[in-house]
Amino acid sequence: MNREQVLCDVCPKFCKLREGQIGFCRARSNIGGKIVPINYGQATSLALDPIEKKPLMRFCPGTYILSYGSYGCNLRCPYCQNASISMAGPDNCPHRLITPEGLTDLAVDLSKQEPGNIGVAFTYNEPTVCFEFIRDTSKLLHEAGLKSVVVTNGGLVRKYADELLPHVDALNIDLKGFSNEFYRYVKGEFDTVKEFIKAAVEHKCHVELTTLVIPTKNDDPEEIGR
């Protein structure tokens, strides 16, 4: 590896980045010889949602949760419904800074109003490309008696999953398909996702899986059965 490059090992893209270069996810960069999450606390979306919209069907049903989104993603799903932020970077989508303390304070304030709020859901883009912000905010949420929810594609390598998951209460993991072939279609890595799901269960998080079934792409009954 060129000495001027630094390896980002957060996801299986393993980008080798020169000084100032932004990775495939558009959210991490080599700054001063270190990999830095440049979308840390950069909010593109904030909304109070029903927990079922995450979607979580069996975690605190009937409640509301503050949803936070930033920009960036380590997949390239052609059918992405949030492409305007997930496929964006710092220069082509509106965003504003909110600190872990500020987001926690907002969550606490909302918890004291109708219809209530149980915590923060990290969602909309791929949140694990900045797992540091989830980790830091989740610690504060737990100190405030609130919950941390992550809606993710599961493309976070195991050592960082083990750092993050002890601070997360519930996840909806988007299992995109059931084969290496389909994961090549969305520019992902199947084994990493399976390992992430395993890690989430081992850390005793509440885990629900979602798969968007796409005719002719991932709808083969035998493949789904396996």
mmCIF file of C-alpha atoms in Angstrom, residues 13-223:
data_model
loop_
_atom_site.group_PDB
_atom_site.id
_atom_site.type_symbol
_atom_site.label_atom_id
_atom_site.label_comp_id
_atom_site.label_asym_id
_atom_site.label_seq_id
_atom_site.Cartn_x
_atom_site.Cartn_y
_atom_site.Cartn_z
ATOM 1 C CA LYS A 13 -14.945 -1.967 0.857
ATOM 2 C CA PHE A 14 -11.570 -1.468 2.604
ATOM 3 C CA CYS A 15 -10.949 1.828 0.805
ATOM 4 C CA LYS A 16 -7.340 3.004 0.566
ATOM 5 C CA LEU A 17 -7.554 6.776 0.745
ATOM 6 C CA ARG A 18 -5.060 9.505 -0.056
ATOM 7 C CA GLU A 19 -4.977 12.695 2.018
ATOM 8 C CA GLY A 20 -8.330 14.459 1.583
ATOM 9 C CA GLN A 21 -9.860 11.625 -0.432
ATOM 10 C CA ILE A 22 -13.388 10.496 0.491
ATOM 11 C CA GLY A 23 -14.272 6.813 0.498
ATOM 12 C CA PHE A 24 -16.892 4.865 -1.441
ATOM 13 C CA CYS A 25 -19.432 5.631 1.302
ATOM 14 C CA ARG A 26 -18.915 9.418 0.883
ATOM 15 C CA ALA A 27 -18.845 9.689 4.658
ATOM 16 C CA ARG A 28 -15.271 8.830 5.682
ATOM 17 C CA SER A 29 -12.055 10.535 4.616
ATOM 18 C CA ASN A 30 -8.296 10.539 5.158
ATOM 19 C CA ILE A 31 -7.600 13.725 7.102
ATOM 20 C CA GLY A 32 -4.093 14.215 8.426
ATOM 21 C CA GLY A 33 -3.257 10.557 7.967
ATOM 22 C CA LYS A 34 -6.283 9.311 9.914
ATOM 23 C CA ILE A 35 -9.653 7.982 8.753
ATOM 24 C CA VAL A 36 -12.288 10.441 9.986
ATOM 25 C CA PRO A 37 -16.101 10.217 9.719
ATOM 26 C CA ILE A 38 -16.799 13.559 8.030
ATOM 27 C CA ASN A 39 -20.556 13.093 8.461
ATOM 28 C CA TYR A 40 -20.281 12.918 12.264
ATOM 29 C CA GLY A 41 -23.386 14.679 13.572
ATOM 30 C CA GLN A 42 -24.244 16.073 10.139
ATOM 31 C CA ALA A 43 -28.019 15.758 10.153
ATOM 32 C CA THR A 44 -29.924 15.628 6.879
ATOM 33 C CA SER A 45 -33.187 14.399 8.410
ATOM 34 C CA LEU A 46 -34.901 14.566 11.804
ATOM 35 C CA ALA A 47 -38.437 13.292 12.375
ATOM 36 C CA LEU A 48 -40.590 11.801 15.111
ATOM 37 C CA ASP A 49 -41.834 8.465 13.728
ATOM 38 C CA PRO A 50 -43.944 5.557 14.939
ATOM 39 C CA ILE A 51 -41.573 2.752 15.883
ATOM 40 C CA GLU A 52 -43.401 0.531 13.369
ATOM 41 C CA LYS A 53 -42.130 2.780 10.556
ATOM 42 C CA LYS A 54 -38.506 1.776 11.189
ATOM 43 C CA PRO A 55 -39.852 -0.984 10.754
ATOM 44 C CA LEU A 56 -39.830 -2.663 14.165
ATOM 45 C CA MET A 57 -42.933 -4.724 14.819
ATOM 46 C CA ARG A 58 -42.016 -6.285 18.182
ATOM 47 C CA PHE A 59 -40.006 -3.602 19.961
ATOM 48 C CA CYS A 60 -41.999 -1.155 22.094
ATOM 49 C CA PRO A 61 -45.045 -1.316 19.784
ATOM 50 C CA GLY A 62 -47.295 1.730 19.703
ATOM 51 C CA THR A 63 -44.520 4.153 20.688
ATOM 52 C CA TYR A 64 -42.738 6.966 18.846
ATOM 53 C CA ILE A 65 -39.022 7.488 18.290
ATOM 54 C CA LEU A 66 -36.889 10.400 17.098
ATOM 55 C CA SER A 67 -35.316 9.406 13.775
ATOM 56 C CA TYR A 68 -31.930 10.838 12.797
ATOM 57 C CA GLY A 69 -30.318 10.565 9.376
ATOM 58 C CA SER A 70 -27.096 11.845 7.836
ATOM 59 C CA TYR A 71 -25.581 11.242 4.383
ATOM 60 C CA GLY A 72 -23.606 8.374 2.892
ATOM 61 C CA CYS A 73 -23.905 4.617 2.363
ATOM 62 C CA ASN A 74 -21.577 1.717 1.583
ATOM 63 C CA LEU A 75 -24.045 0.058 -0.831
ATOM 64 C CA ARG A 76 -25.455 1.156 -4.190
ATOM 65 C CA CYS A 77 -28.946 -0.333 -4.321
ATOM 66 C CA PRO A 78 -30.518 0.773 -7.643
ATOM 67 C CA TYR A 79 -33.938 0.930 -5.947
ATOM 68 C CA CYS A 80 -32.962 3.017 -2.893
ATOM 69 C CA GLN A 81 -35.858 5.162 -1.646
ATOM 70 C CA ASN A 82 -33.534 7.555 0.216
ATOM 71 C CA ALA A 83 -30.985 7.996 -2.567
ATOM 72 C CA SER A 84 -31.009 11.797 -2.242
ATOM 73 C CA ILE A 85 -29.119 11.459 1.059
ATOM 74 C CA SER A 86 -27.728 7.913 1.099
ATOM 75 C CA MET A 87 -25.998 8.360 -2.251
ATOM 76 C CA ALA A 88 -24.964 11.932 -1.417
ATOM 77 C CA GLY A 89 -21.841 13.415 0.092
ATOM 78 C CA PRO A 90 -21.005 16.595 1.980
ATOM 79 C CA ASP A 91 -21.224 18.814 -1.084
ATOM 80 C CA ASN A 92 -24.560 17.811 -2.618
ATOM 81 C CA CYS A 93 -27.156 17.605 0.143
ATOM 82 C CA PRO A 94 -28.234 20.069 2.859
ATOM 83 C CA HIS A 95 -27.067 19.174 6.365
ATOM 84 C CA ARG A 96 -26.544 20.810 9.725
ATOM 85 C CA LEU A 97 -24.462 19.872 12.734
ATOM 86 C CA ILE A 98 -26.033 18.362 15.821
ATOM 87 C CA THR A 99 -23.853 16.991 18.611
ATOM 88 C CA PRO A 100 -24.544 13.781 20.540
ATOM 89 C CA GLU A 101 -25.455 16.010 23.487
ATOM 90 C CA GLY A 102 -27.796 18.113 21.359
ATOM 91 C CA LEU A 103 -29.526 15.095 19.844
ATOM 92 C CA THR A 104 -29.938 13.509 23.275
ATOM 93 C CA ASP A 105 -31.372 16.734 24.711
ATOM 94 C CA LEU A 106 -33.877 16.884 21.849
ATOM 95 C CA ALA A 107 -34.860 13.254 22.448
ATOM 96 C CA VAL A 108 -35.356 13.936 26.158
ATOM 97 C CA ASP A 109 -37.479 17.028 25.450
ATOM 98 C CA LEU A 110 -39.692 15.043 23.075
ATOM 99 C CA SER A 111 -40.072 12.262 25.635
ATOM 100 C CA LYS A 112 -41.845 14.746 27.908
ATOM 101 C CA GLN A 113 -44.379 15.811 25.258
ATOM 102 C CA GLU A 114 -47.224 14.100 23.439
ATOM 103 C CA PRO A 115 -47.091 11.593 21.767
ATOM 104 C CA GLY A 116 -43.883 10.796 23.637
ATOM 105 C CA ASN A 117 -40.493 9.514 22.507
ATOM 106 C CA ILE A 118 -38.549 6.413 23.563
ATOM 107 C CA GLY A 119 -35.145 7.421 22.166
ATOM 108 C CA VAL A 120 -33.316 7.832 18.854
ATOM 109 C CA ALA A 121 -33.369 5.683 15.715
ATOM 110 C CA PHE A 122 -30.324 6.047 13.468
ATOM 111 C CA THR A 123 -31.796 5.557 10.015
ATOM 112 C CA TYR A 124 -32.570 7.003 6.532
ATOM 113 C CA ASN A 125 -28.999 6.724 5.197
ATOM 114 C CA GLU A 126 -26.623 3.929 6.277
ATOM 115 C CA PRO A 127 -25.840 4.906 9.872
ATOM 116 C CA THR A 128 -22.955 2.503 10.499
ATOM 117 C CA VAL A 129 -20.648 4.386 8.120
ATOM 118 C CA CYS A 130 -20.412 6.705 11.140
ATOM 119 C CA PHE A 131 -20.711 4.123 13.910
ATOM 120 C CA GLU A 132 -18.815 6.532 16.181
ATOM 121 C CA PHE A 133 -21.758 8.958 16.288
ATOM 122 C CA ILE A 134 -24.190 6.135 17.106
ATOM 123 C CA ARG A 135 -21.888 4.882 19.873
ATOM 124 C CA ASP A 136 -21.337 8.299 21.435
ATOM 125 C CA THR A 137 -24.996 9.307 21.299
ATOM 126 C CA SER A 138 -26.251 5.933 22.507
ATOM 127 C CA LYS A 139 -24.175 6.166 25.672
ATOM 128 C CA LEU A 140 -25.842 9.499 26.470
ATOM 129 C CA LEU A 141 -29.290 8.157 25.600
ATOM 130 C CA HIS A 142 -28.864 5.290 28.043
ATOM 131 C CA GLU A 143 -27.728 7.687 30.761
ATOM 132 C CA ALA A 144 -30.992 9.582 30.132
ATOM 133 C CA GLY A 145 -33.073 6.395 30.314
ATOM 134 C CA LEU A 146 -33.812 6.341 26.568
ATOM 135 C CA LYS A 147 -33.265 3.701 23.887
ATOM 136 C CA SER A 148 -30.985 3.420 20.867
ATOM 137 C CA VAL A 149 -32.271 1.866 17.636
ATOM 138 C CA VAL A 150 -30.258 1.274 14.457
ATOM 139 C CA VAL A 151 -31.735 0.625 11.014
ATOM 140 C CA THR A 152 -28.857 -0.737 8.956
ATOM 141 C CA ASN A 153 -27.728 -2.832 6.013
ATOM 142 C CA GLY A 154 -25.363 -4.675 8.357
ATOM 143 C CA GLY A 155 -22.240 -3.841 6.374
ATOM 144 C CA LEU A 156 -20.039 -3.175 9.411
ATOM 145 C CA VAL A 157 -17.042 -5.420 10.054
ATOM 146 C CA ARG A 158 -17.052 -7.506 13.222
ATOM 147 C CA LYS A 159 -14.506 -5.623 15.325
ATOM 148 C CA TYR A 160 -16.454 -2.382 14.980
ATOM 149 C CA ALA A 161 -19.761 -4.194 15.437
ATOM 150 C CA ASP A 162 -18.458 -5.483 18.764
ATOM 151 C CA GLU A 163 -17.578 -1.903 19.736
ATOM 152 C CA LEU A 164 -21.000 -0.544 18.772
ATOM 153 C CA LEU A 165 -23.566 -3.206 19.634
ATOM 154 C CA PRO A 166 -23.229 -3.148 23.460
ATOM 155 C CA HIS A 167 -24.733 0.358 23.284
ATOM 156 C CA VAL A 168 -27.666 -0.514 20.987
ATOM 157 C CA ASP A 169 -31.059 -1.781 22.166
ATOM 158 C CA ALA A 170 -32.694 -2.816 18.889
ATOM 159 C CA LEU A 171 -31.885 -3.167 15.213
ATOM 160 C CA ASN A 172 -33.752 -3.664 12.008
ATOM 161 C CA ILE A 173 -31.178 -5.195 9.677
ATOM 162 C CA ASP A 174 -31.932 -4.991 5.977
ATOM 163 C CA LEU A 175 -30.982 -8.400 4.622
ATOM 164 C CA LYS A 176 -30.950 -7.400 0.964
ATOM 165 C CA GLY A 177 -30.960 -10.900 -0.489
ATOM 166 C CA PHE A 178 -29.807 -14.444 0.097
ATOM 167 C CA SER A 179 -26.778 -14.932 -2.153
ATOM 168 C CA ASN A 180 -23.369 -13.537 -2.992
ATOM 169 C CA GLU A 181 -24.709 -12.858 -6.486
ATOM 170 C CA PHE A 182 -27.417 -10.527 -5.188
ATOM 171 C CA TYR A 183 -24.984 -8.738 -2.916
ATOM 172 C CA ARG A 184 -22.744 -8.078 -5.910
ATOM 173 C CA TYR A 185 -25.810 -6.453 -7.525
ATOM 174 C CA VAL A 186 -26.104 -3.976 -4.637
ATOM 175 C CA LYS A 187 -22.304 -3.621 -4.252
ATOM 176 C CA GLY A 188 -22.252 -5.297 -0.856
ATOM 177 C CA GLU A 189 -20.688 -8.316 0.855
ATOM 178 C CA PHE A 190 -23.004 -11.100 2.036
ATOM 179 C CA ASP A 191 -20.712 -12.720 4.607
ATOM 180 C CA THR A 192 -20.174 -9.429 6.465
ATOM 181 C CA VAL A 193 -23.933 -8.957 6.824
ATOM 182 C CA LYS A 194 -24.430 -12.490 8.130
ATOM 183 C CA GLU A 195 -21.633 -11.979 10.642
ATOM 184 C CA PHE A 196 -23.171 -8.657 11.729
ATOM 185 C CA ILE A 197 -26.548 -10.320 12.324
ATOM 186 C CA LYS A 198 -24.818 -13.031 14.354
ATOM 187 C CA ALA A 199 -22.967 -10.393 16.396
ATOM 188 C CA ALA A 200 -26.175 -8.460 17.115
ATOM 189 C CA VAL A 201 -27.845 -11.606 18.447
ATOM 190 C CA GLU A 202 -24.781 -12.523 20.522
ATOM 191 C CA HIS A 203 -24.818 -9.044 22.087
ATOM 192 C CA LYS A 204 -28.465 -9.694 23.014
ATOM 193 C CA CYS A 205 -29.860 -6.797 20.993
ATOM 194 C CA HIS A 206 -33.466 -7.013 19.831
ATOM 195 C CA VAL A 207 -33.086 -7.982 16.145
ATOM 196 C CA GLU A 208 -35.608 -7.916 13.333
ATOM 197 C CA LEU A 209 -34.769 -8.522 9.671
ATOM 198 C CA THR A 210 -36.324 -6.959 6.593
ATOM 199 C CA THR A 211 -35.989 -8.113 2.991
ATOM 200 C CA LEU A 212 -37.449 -6.182 0.077
ATOM 201 C CA VAL A 213 -38.417 -8.903 -2.398
ATOM 202 C CA ILE A 214 -37.627 -7.845 -5.981
ATOM 203 C CA PRO A 215 -39.152 -9.993 -8.744
ATOM 204 C CA THR A 216 -36.508 -11.855 -10.804
ATOM 205 C CA LYS A 217 -33.691 -10.631 -8.490
ATOM 206 C CA ASN A 218 -34.098 -12.208 -5.052
ATOM 207 C CA ASP A 219 -37.462 -13.961 -5.172
ATOM 208 C CA ASP A 220 -36.400 -17.527 -5.912
ATOM 209 C CA PRO A 221 -38.311 -19.724 -3.391
ATOM 210 C CA GLU A 222 -35.505 -22.262 -3.066
ATOM 211 C CA GLU A 223 -32.956 -19.509 -2.371
#
